Amino acid sequence: MMWTALLAFGSCSSTGTSHDGQAPNADTMAEAQMTPAKASISMPEIMFPGPLDPVWGDDEVMLLAVANLGDIASIEQLHASPFYPLFKSLYPEIESVKKIEVNTGSGQLWYVEPLAPGMSLAINEYDLAMFNGEKSENDGKVYYRTEDARPMLLRMSADDPGSVKINVVDNEGHSMSWIPTMSPADNVLRAPDEVTDITYHPIDWVAELGRDYTCDMGGKQVTLRFYGNGILAINGKLGQYVSYHTTHNDALALYYRDANGREGTALLSKWEQDDRAFNMSNYSGYDLGLGKLATFLPQ
């Protein structure tokens, strides 16, 4: 399964920790929002990449495309986000969505796009009791049901064991039942063959998700770990980030907010001496205590 988009791209020694632990879940991040209502610091100019178009082979059946939009709790917060224009570029149909169709009350916001016309779609409650076999899956709430699925917004937790069950049948009789969850190591969505994850997180072009990267500048040491759902661990404390392509110096842009609410932006690029590492150049706001330029090496 592949997807395509029209894109243009824009010294420390290593110490660190292992990266074999479980990723933090989204519900621990209530103290900070991924996308601020207003940008309080300057950000590098976003290069809008254009629609992410799923591509699949003749022998594949693709029913849904989904994307993680981050810790956004309301449609008002989504529209006020400085990253909403980016979402509209990536997922043009999102502009036609006027409300969060299913809001389970916790978790992150997901964009769901059906990939066939005349598709039936149902979203039902799923919980730990069902996972353990103590309760029938048929006893859960029916959050949403339609015989003509359209692009929609879904707020749910995708932490194990999942919080919703999605049932889909297209007009050719192909069907799927899916409980969305994320891989514990990196918080990347576990997607079945019928679903394509079109989440935009180009940070994985310079850093491996779920891995520690450390900069050691004598008395200043910082370790970063990026996750696929927009969570960023800074020295083990959970913050949040958004990465995007930029017109500035052909570098990747990074917006981040730490556990104390301090915001910063930076430009990231591969380190020419080791393509597994990256340079981080502070652009505005909180510089992680490292100053203008730092190099992070993988652990």
C-alpha positions as a Markdown table, in Angstrom:
| # | Residue | x | y | z |
|---|---|---|---|---|
| 1 | Met | 0.0 | 0.0 | 0.0 |
| 2 | Met | 1.4 | 3.4 | -1.0 |
| 3 | Trp | 0.2 | 7.0 | -1.1 |
| 4 | Thr | 1.6 | 9.9 | -3.1 |
| 5 | Ala | 1.7 | 13.6 | -2.7 |
| 6 | Leu | 3.2 | 16.6 | -4.5 |
| 7 | Leu | 6.0 | 17.6 | -2.2 |
| 8 | Ala | 9.0 | 20.0 | -2.4 |
| 9 | Phe | 11.6 | 19.9 | 0.3 |
| 10 | Gly | 12.7 | 22.2 | 1.6 |
| 11 | Ser | 28.3 | 18.8 | 17.3 |
| 12 | Cys | 27.3 | 16.6 | 20.1 |
| 13 | Ser | 28.5 | 13.2 | 21.3 |
| 14 | Ser | 26.0 | 10.5 | 22.0 |
| 15 | Thr | 24.6 | 9.1 | 25.3 |
| 16 | Gly | 21.2 | 7.8 | 25.8 |
| 17 | Thr | 18.7 | 5.2 | 26.8 |
| 18 | Ser | 17.1 | 2.2 | 25.2 |
| 19 | His | 13.9 | 2.7 | 23.1 |
| 20 | Asp | 12.2 | -0.6 | 23.8 |
| 21 | Gly | 9.6 | 0.7 | 26.2 |
| 22 | Gln | 5.9 | 1.3 | 25.5 |
| 23 | Ala | 4.8 | 4.6 | 24.0 |
| 24 | Pro | 2.8 | 7.1 | 26.1 |
| 25 | Asn | -0.9 | 7.2 | 25.4 |
| 26 | Ala | -2.7 | 10.3 | 24.2 |
| 27 | Asp | -4.9 | 10.6 | 27.3 |
| 28 | Thr | -1.9 | 11.5 | 29.5 |
| 29 | Met | -1.5 | 14.7 | 27.5 |
| 30 | Ala | -4.4 | 16.8 | 29.0 |
| 31 | Glu | -2.1 | 19.5 | 30.2 |
| 32 | Ala | -1.2 | 20.6 | 26.7 |
| 33 | Gln | -2.8 | 20.8 | 23.3 |
| 34 | Met | -1.0 | 19.7 | 20.2 |
| 35 | Thr | -2.2 | 22.6 | 18.1 |
| 36 | Pro | -2.6 | 26.0 | 19.9 |
| 37 | Ala | -5.6 | 28.1 | 19.2 |
| 38 | Lys | -3.2 | 30.9 | 18.1 |
| 39 | Ala | 0.5 | 30.7 | 17.4 |
| 40 | Ser | 2.3 | 32.5 | 20.2 |
| 41 | Ile | 5.7 | 32.2 | 18.5 |
| 42 | Ser | 6.8 | 32.6 | 14.9 |
| 43 | Met | 6.8 | 29.5 | 12.7 |
| 44 | Pro | 8.7 | 28.8 | 9.5 |
| 45 | Glu | 6.6 | 29.1 | 6.4 |
| 46 | Ile | 4.6 | 26.0 | 5.6 |
| 47 | Met | 5.0 | 24.5 | 2.2 |
| 48 | Phe | 1.6 | 23.1 | 1.4 |
| 49 | Pro | 2.1 | 19.7 | -0.1 |
| 50 | Gly | -1.3 | 19.1 | -1.8 |
| 51 | Pro | -3.6 | 16.1 | -1.4 |
| 52 | Leu | -2.4 | 12.8 | -0.1 |
| 53 | Asp | -3.8 | 10.4 | -2.6 |
| 54 | Pro | -3.9 | 6.7 | -1.7 |
| 55 | Val | -2.7 | 4.3 | -4.4 |
| 56 | Trp | -3.4 | 0.6 | -4.4 |
| 57 | Gly | -3.0 | -2.4 | -6.7 |
| 58 | Asp | -5.6 | -4.2 | -8.8 |
| 59 | Asp | -5.6 | -7.1 | -6.4 |
| 60 | Glu | -6.1 | -4.9 | -3.3 |
| 61 | Val | -9.4 | -3.8 | -1.7 |
| 62 | Met | -9.0 | -0.4 | -0.1 |
| 63 | Leu | -12.0 | 0.9 | 1.9 |
| 64 | Leu | -10.8 | 3.7 | 4.2 |
| 65 | Ala | -8.1 | 6.3 | 4.5 |
| 66 | Val | -7.5 | 7.7 | 8.0 |
| 67 | Ala | -5.2 | 10.4 | 9.4 |
| 68 | Asn | -4.3 | 11.5 | 12.9 |
| 69 | Leu | -4.9 | 15.2 | 13.5 |
| 70 | Gly | -3.6 | 15.3 | 17.1 |
| 71 | Asp | -5.1 | 16.3 | 20.4 |
| 72 | Ile | -8.0 | 18.4 | 19.2 |
| 73 | Ala | -11.2 | 18.3 | 21.2 |
| 74 | Ser | -13.6 | 20.4 | 19.2 |
| 75 | Ile | -14.4 | 21.6 | 15.6 |
| 76 | Glu | -13.7 | 25.2 | 16.8 |
| 77 | Gln | -10.2 | 24.3 | 18.0 |
| 78 | Leu | -9.5 | 22.5 | 14.7 |
| 79 | His | -10.6 | 25.6 | 12.7 |
| 80 | Ala | -8.6 | 27.9 | 14.9 |
| 81 | Ser | -5.4 | 25.9 | 14.7 |
| 82 | Pro | -2.5 | 27.4 | 12.7 |
| 83 | Phe | -2.2 | 24.0 | 11.1 |
| 84 | Tyr | -5.7 | 23.8 | 9.8 |
| 85 | Pro | -4.6 | 25.3 | 6.4 |
| 86 | Leu | -2.1 | 22.5 | 6.2 |
| 87 | Phe | -4.8 | 19.9 | 6.9 |
| 88 | Lys | -7.0 | 21.4 | 4.2 |
| 89 | Ser | -4.1 | 21.1 | 1.7 |
| 90 | Leu | -3.5 | 17.4 | 2.7 |
| 91 | Tyr | -7.1 | 16.4 | 3.0 |
| 92 | Pro | -9.2 | 18.7 | 0.9 |
| 93 | Glu | -12.5 | 17.1 | 1.8 |
| 94 | Ile | -12.0 | 18.0 | 5.4 |
| 95 | Glu | -13.3 | 21.5 | 4.7 |
| 96 | Ser | -16.8 | 20.0 | 4.0 |
| 97 | Val | -16.9 | 18.4 | 7.5 |
| 98 | Lys | -18.7 | 20.8 | 9.8 |
| 99 | Lys | -18.7 | 18.8 | 13.1 |
| 100 | Ile | -17.0 | 16.0 | 14.9 |
| 101 | Glu | -19.5 | 13.2 | 14.0 |
| 102 | Val | -18.3 | 10.8 | 16.7 |
| 103 | Asn | -16.8 | 12.2 | 19.9 |
| 104 | Thr | -16.1 | 9.5 | 22.5 |
| 105 | Gly | -15.0 | 12.2 | 25.0 |
| 106 | Ser | -11.3 | 11.3 | 25.0 |
| 107 | Gly | -8.4 | 10.6 | 22.7 |
| 108 | Gln | -7.2 | 12.3 | 19.6 |
| 109 | Leu | -9.0 | 13.6 | 16.5 |
| 110 | Trp | -8.9 | 11.4 | 13.4 |
| 111 | Tyr | -10.0 | 12.2 | 9.8 |
| 112 | Val | -11.8 | 9.3 | 8.1 |
| 113 | Glu | -12.3 | 9.2 | 4.4 |
| 114 | Pro | -14.3 | 6.4 | 2.6 |
| 115 | Leu | -12.6 | 5.3 | -0.7 |
| 116 | Ala | -15.7 | 4.0 | -2.5 |
| 117 | Pro | -19.1 | 5.5 | -3.2 |
| 118 | Gly | -22.3 | 4.2 | -1.6 |
| 119 | Met | -20.4 | 2.6 | 1.3 |
| 120 | Ser | -22.2 | 1.7 | 4.6 |
| 121 | Leu | -20.3 | 2.7 | 7.7 |
| 122 | Ala | -21.0 | 2.0 | 11.4 |
| 123 | Ile | -19.0 | 3.0 | 14.4 |
| 124 | Asn | -19.7 | 1.2 | 17.7 |
| 125 | Glu | -18.5 | 1.4 | 21.2 |
| 126 | Tyr | -15.7 | -0.9 | 22.2 |
| 127 | Asp | -14.1 | -1.3 | 25.7 |
| 128 | Leu | -11.9 | -3.5 | 27.9 |
| 129 | Ala | -14.8 | -5.6 | 29.0 |
| 130 | Met | -15.5 | -6.6 | 25.4 |
| 131 | Phe | -11.8 | -7.3 | 24.8 |
| 132 | Asn | -11.7 | -9.6 | 27.9 |
| 133 | Gly | -14.9 | -11.4 | 26.7 |
| 134 | Glu | -16.8 | -10.2 | 29.8 |
| 135 | Lys | -19.3 | -8.3 | 27.6 |
| 136 | Ser | -20.7 | -8.9 | 24.2 |
| 137 | Glu | -19.6 | -6.5 | 21.5 |
| 138 | Asn | -23.3 | -6.3 | 20.4 |
| 139 | Asp | -24.1 | -4.6 | 23.8 |
| 140 | Gly | -22.1 | -1.4 | 23.0 |
| 141 | Lys | -23.5 | 1.9 | 21.9 |
| 142 | Val | -23.9 | 2.6 | 18.2 |
| 143 | Tyr | -22.2 | 6.0 | 17.8 |
| 144 | Tyr | -22.8 | 6.4 | 14.1 |
| 145 | Arg | -24.4 | 4.6 | 11.2 |
| 146 | Thr | -24.9 | 5.6 | 7.6 |
| 147 | Glu | -25.5 | 3.9 | 4.2 |
| 148 | Asp | -23.7 | 6.6 | 2.3 |
| 149 | Ala | -20.4 | 7.3 | 4.0 |
| 150 | Arg | -18.8 | 10.6 | 3.6 |
| 151 | Pro | -15.5 | 12.1 | 5.0 |
| 152 | Met | -15.9 | 12.6 | 8.7 |
| 153 | Leu | -14.1 | 13.4 | 12.0 |
| 154 | Leu | -13.8 | 10.9 | 14.8 |
| 155 | Arg | -12.4 | 11.6 | 18.2 |
| 156 | Met | -11.3 | 8.4 | 19.9 |
| 157 | Ser | -8.6 | 6.7 | 21.9 |
| 158 | Ala | -6.5 | 4.3 | 19.8 |
| 159 | Asp | -4.6 | 3.0 | 22.9 |
| 160 | Asp | -4.9 | -0.7 | 23.5 |
| 161 | Pro | -7.4 | -2.4 | 23.6 |
| 162 | Gly | -9.2 | 0.3 | 21.5 |
| 163 | Ser | -12.3 | 2.4 | 22.1 |
| 164 | Val | -14.4 | 1.9 | 18.9 |
| 165 | Lys | -15.2 | -0.8 | 16.3 |
| 166 | Ile | -15.6 | 0.3 | 12.7 |
| 167 | Asn | -17.7 | -1.8 | 10.4 |
| 168 | Val | -17.6 | -1.1 | 6.6 |
| 169 | Val | -19.3 | -2.6 | 3.6 |
| 170 | Asp | -18.8 | -1.2 | 0.1 |
| 171 | Asn | -21.3 | -1.5 | -2.9 |
| 172 | Glu | -19.4 | -4.5 | -4.2 |
| 173 | Gly | -19.9 | -6.5 | -1.0 |
| 174 | His | -16.4 | -6.1 | 0.4 |
| 175 | Ser | -16.5 | -5.8 | 4.2 |
| 176 | Met | -14.3 | -5.0 | 7.1 |
| 177 | Ser | -14.5 | -4.9 | 10.9 |
| 178 | Trp | -11.7 | -3.0 | 12.6 |
| 179 | Ile | -10.8 | -1.9 | 16.1 |
| 180 | Pro | -8.2 | 0.9 | 15.6 |
| 181 | Thr | -5.2 | 0.7 | 17.9 |
| 182 | Met | -1.6 | 1.9 | 17.8 |
| 183 | Ser | 1.7 | 0.0 | 18.1 |
| 184 | Pro | 2.9 | 0.4 | 21.7 |
| 185 | Ala | 6.5 | 1.1 | 20.6 |
| 186 | Asp | 6.0 | 4.1 | 18.4 |
| 187 | Asn | 2.2 | 5.0 | 18.5 |
| 188 | Val | 1.8 | 4.3 | 14.8 |
| 189 | Leu | -1.7 | 3.1 | 13.8 |
| 190 | Arg | -2.1 | -0.6 | 13.2 |
| 191 | Ala | -4.0 | -0.6 | 9.9 |
| 192 | Pro | -5.5 | -3.7 | 8.2 |
| 193 | Asp | -5.1 | -4.3 | 4.5 |
| 194 | Glu | -8.3 | -2.4 | 3.8 |
| 195 | Val | -7.2 | 0.8 | 5.5 |
| 196 | Thr | -4.4 | 3.2 | 4.5 |
| 197 | Asp | -2.9 | 5.5 | 7.1 |
| 198 | Ile | -2.4 | 8.9 | 5.5 |
| 199 | Thr | -1.2 | 10.7 | 8.6 |
| 200 | Tyr | 1.3 | 13.5 | 7.7 |
| 201 | His | 4.3 | 13.3 | 10.0 |
| 202 | Pro | 7.4 | 13.9 | 7.9 |
| 203 | Ile | 9.6 | 13.8 | 11.1 |
| 204 | Asp | 10.2 | 10.2 | 10.1 |
| 205 | Trp | 12.3 | 11.5 | 7.2 |
| 206 | Val | 15.0 | 12.6 | 9.7 |
| 207 | Ala | 14.3 | 10.5 | 12.8 |
| 208 | Glu | 13.0 | 7.0 | 13.5 |
| 209 | Leu | 9.8 | 7.0 | 15.4 |
| 210 | Gly | 10.0 | 5.6 | 18.9 |
| 211 | Arg | 13.8 | 5.9 | 19.1 |
| 212 | Asp | 15.9 | 8.1 | 21.4 |
| 213 | Tyr | 18.1 | 10.9 | 19.9 |
| 214 | Thr | 20.5 | 12.6 | 22.3 |
| 215 | Cys | 22.6 | 15.8 | 22.2 |
| 216 | Asp | 25.3 | 16.1 | 24.9 |
| 217 | Met | 27.0 | 19.5 | 25.1 |
| 218 | Gly | 29.0 | 19.1 | 28.2 |
| 219 | Gly | 26.6 | 20.2 | 31.0 |
| 220 | Lys | 23.7 | 20.3 | 28.6 |
| 221 | Gln | 22.1 | 17.0 | 27.6 |
| 222 | Val | 18.8 | 16.6 | 25.9 |
| 223 | Thr | 17.1 | 13.4 | 24.7 |
| 224 | Leu | 14.2 | 13.5 | 22.2 |
| 225 | Arg | 11.9 | 10.7 | 21.2 |
| 226 | Phe | 9.2 | 11.2 | 18.5 |
| 227 | Tyr | 6.0 | 9.2 | 18.3 |
| 228 | Gly | 3.7 | 8.7 | 15.4 |
| 229 | Asn | 0.7 | 10.4 | 17.0 |
| 230 | Gly | 2.3 | 13.7 | 17.7 |
| 231 | Ile | 3.7 | 13.0 | 21.1 |
| 232 | Leu | 7.3 | 14.1 | 21.8 |
| 233 | Ala | 9.3 | 13.0 | 24.9 |
| 234 | Ile | 11.9 | 15.6 | 26.0 |
| 235 | Asn | 14.2 | 14.0 | 28.6 |
| 236 | Gly | 11.4 | 11.5 | 29.3 |
| 237 | Lys | 8.7 | 14.2 | 29.9 |
| 238 | Leu | 5.8 | 14.2 | 27.5 |
| 239 | Gly | 5.2 | 17.1 | 25.1 |
| 240 | Gln | 3.8 | 17.4 | 21.7 |
| 241 | Tyr | 4.9 | 18.3 | 18.2 |
| 242 | Val | 3.9 | 19.0 | 14.6 |
| 243 | Ser | 6.4 | 18.5 | 11.7 |
| 244 | Tyr | 5.9 | 19.9 | 8.2 |
| 245 | His | 7.9 | 20.8 | 5.1 |
| 246 | Thr | 9.0 | 24.3 | 4.8 |
| 247 | Thr | 10.1 | 26.8 | 2.1 |
| 248 | His | 13.0 | 27.9 | 4.4 |
| 249 | Asn | 16.5 | 26.5 | 3.6 |
| 250 | Asp | 15.1 | 23.2 | 2.3 |
| 251 | Ala | 14.7 | 22.0 | 5.9 |
| 252 | Leu | 12.0 | 20.2 | 7.8 |
| 253 | Ala | 10.1 | 22.4 | 10.3 |
| 254 | Leu | 9.2 | 21.4 | 13.8 |
| 255 | Tyr | 6.8 | 23.0 | 16.2 |
| 256 | Tyr | 7.0 | 21.6 | 19.8 |
| 257 | Arg | 5.5 | 22.2 | 23.2 |
| 258 | Asp | 7.0 | 20.6 | 26.3 |
| 259 | Ala | 5.4 | 19.3 | 29.4 |
| 260 | Asn | 5.5 | 22.8 | 31.0 |
| 261 | Gly | 3.8 | 24.5 | 28.0 |
| 262 | Arg | 7.0 | 26.1 | 26.6 |
| 263 | Glu | 6.7 | 26.4 | 22.8 |
| 264 | Gly | 9.5 | 26.4 | 20.3 |
| 265 | Thr | 10.1 | 26.0 | 16.6 |
| 266 | Ala | 13.2 | 24.6 | 14.8 |
| 267 | Leu | 14.5 | 23.6 | 11.5 |
| 268 | Leu | 15.7 | 20.0 | 11.1 |
| 269 | Ser | 18.1 | 18.6 | 8.5 |
| 270 | Lys | 20.2 | 15.5 | 8.1 |
| 271 | Trp | 23.7 | 15.7 | 9.6 |
| 272 | Glu | 26.1 | 15.2 | 6.7 |
| 273 | Gln | 28.6 | 13.3 | 8.8 |
| 274 | Asp | 26.0 | 10.6 | 9.8 |
| 275 | Asp | 22.7 | 10.4 | 7.9 |
| 276 | Arg | 21.1 | 8.6 | 10.9 |
| 277 | Ala | 21.5 | 11.9 | 12.9 |
| 278 | Phe | 20.0 | 15.3 | 12.5 |
| 279 | Asn | 20.8 | 18.9 | 13.1 |
| 280 | Met | 18.3 | 21.1 | 15.0 |
| 281 | Ser | 18.5 | 24.8 | 14.4 |
| 282 | Asn | 16.3 | 26.9 | 16.8 |
| 283 | Tyr | 14.0 | 29.2 | 14.9 |
| 284 | Ser | 12.0 | 30.8 | 17.7 |
| 285 | Gly | 10.8 | 30.3 | 21.2 |
| 286 | Tyr | 12.1 | 27.7 | 23.7 |
| 287 | Asp | 15.5 | 26.3 | 22.5 |
| 288 | Leu | 15.6 | 23.2 | 24.8 |
| 289 | Gly | 18.5 | 24.9 | 26.6 |
| 290 | Leu | 20.8 | 24.1 | 23.7 |
| 291 | Gly | 21.1 | 27.4 | 21.9 |
| 292 | Lys | 20.9 | 28.0 | 18.2 |
| 293 | Leu | 22.3 | 24.8 | 16.8 |
| 294 | Ala | 22.6 | 21.2 | 18.1 |
| 295 | Thr | 23.2 | 17.8 | 16.6 |
| 296 | Phe | 21.2 | 14.8 | 17.8 |
| 297 | Leu | 22.6 | 11.3 | 17.4 |
| 298 | Pro | 20.6 | 8.0 | 17.6 |
| 299 | Gln | 20.9 | 5.7 | 20.5 |
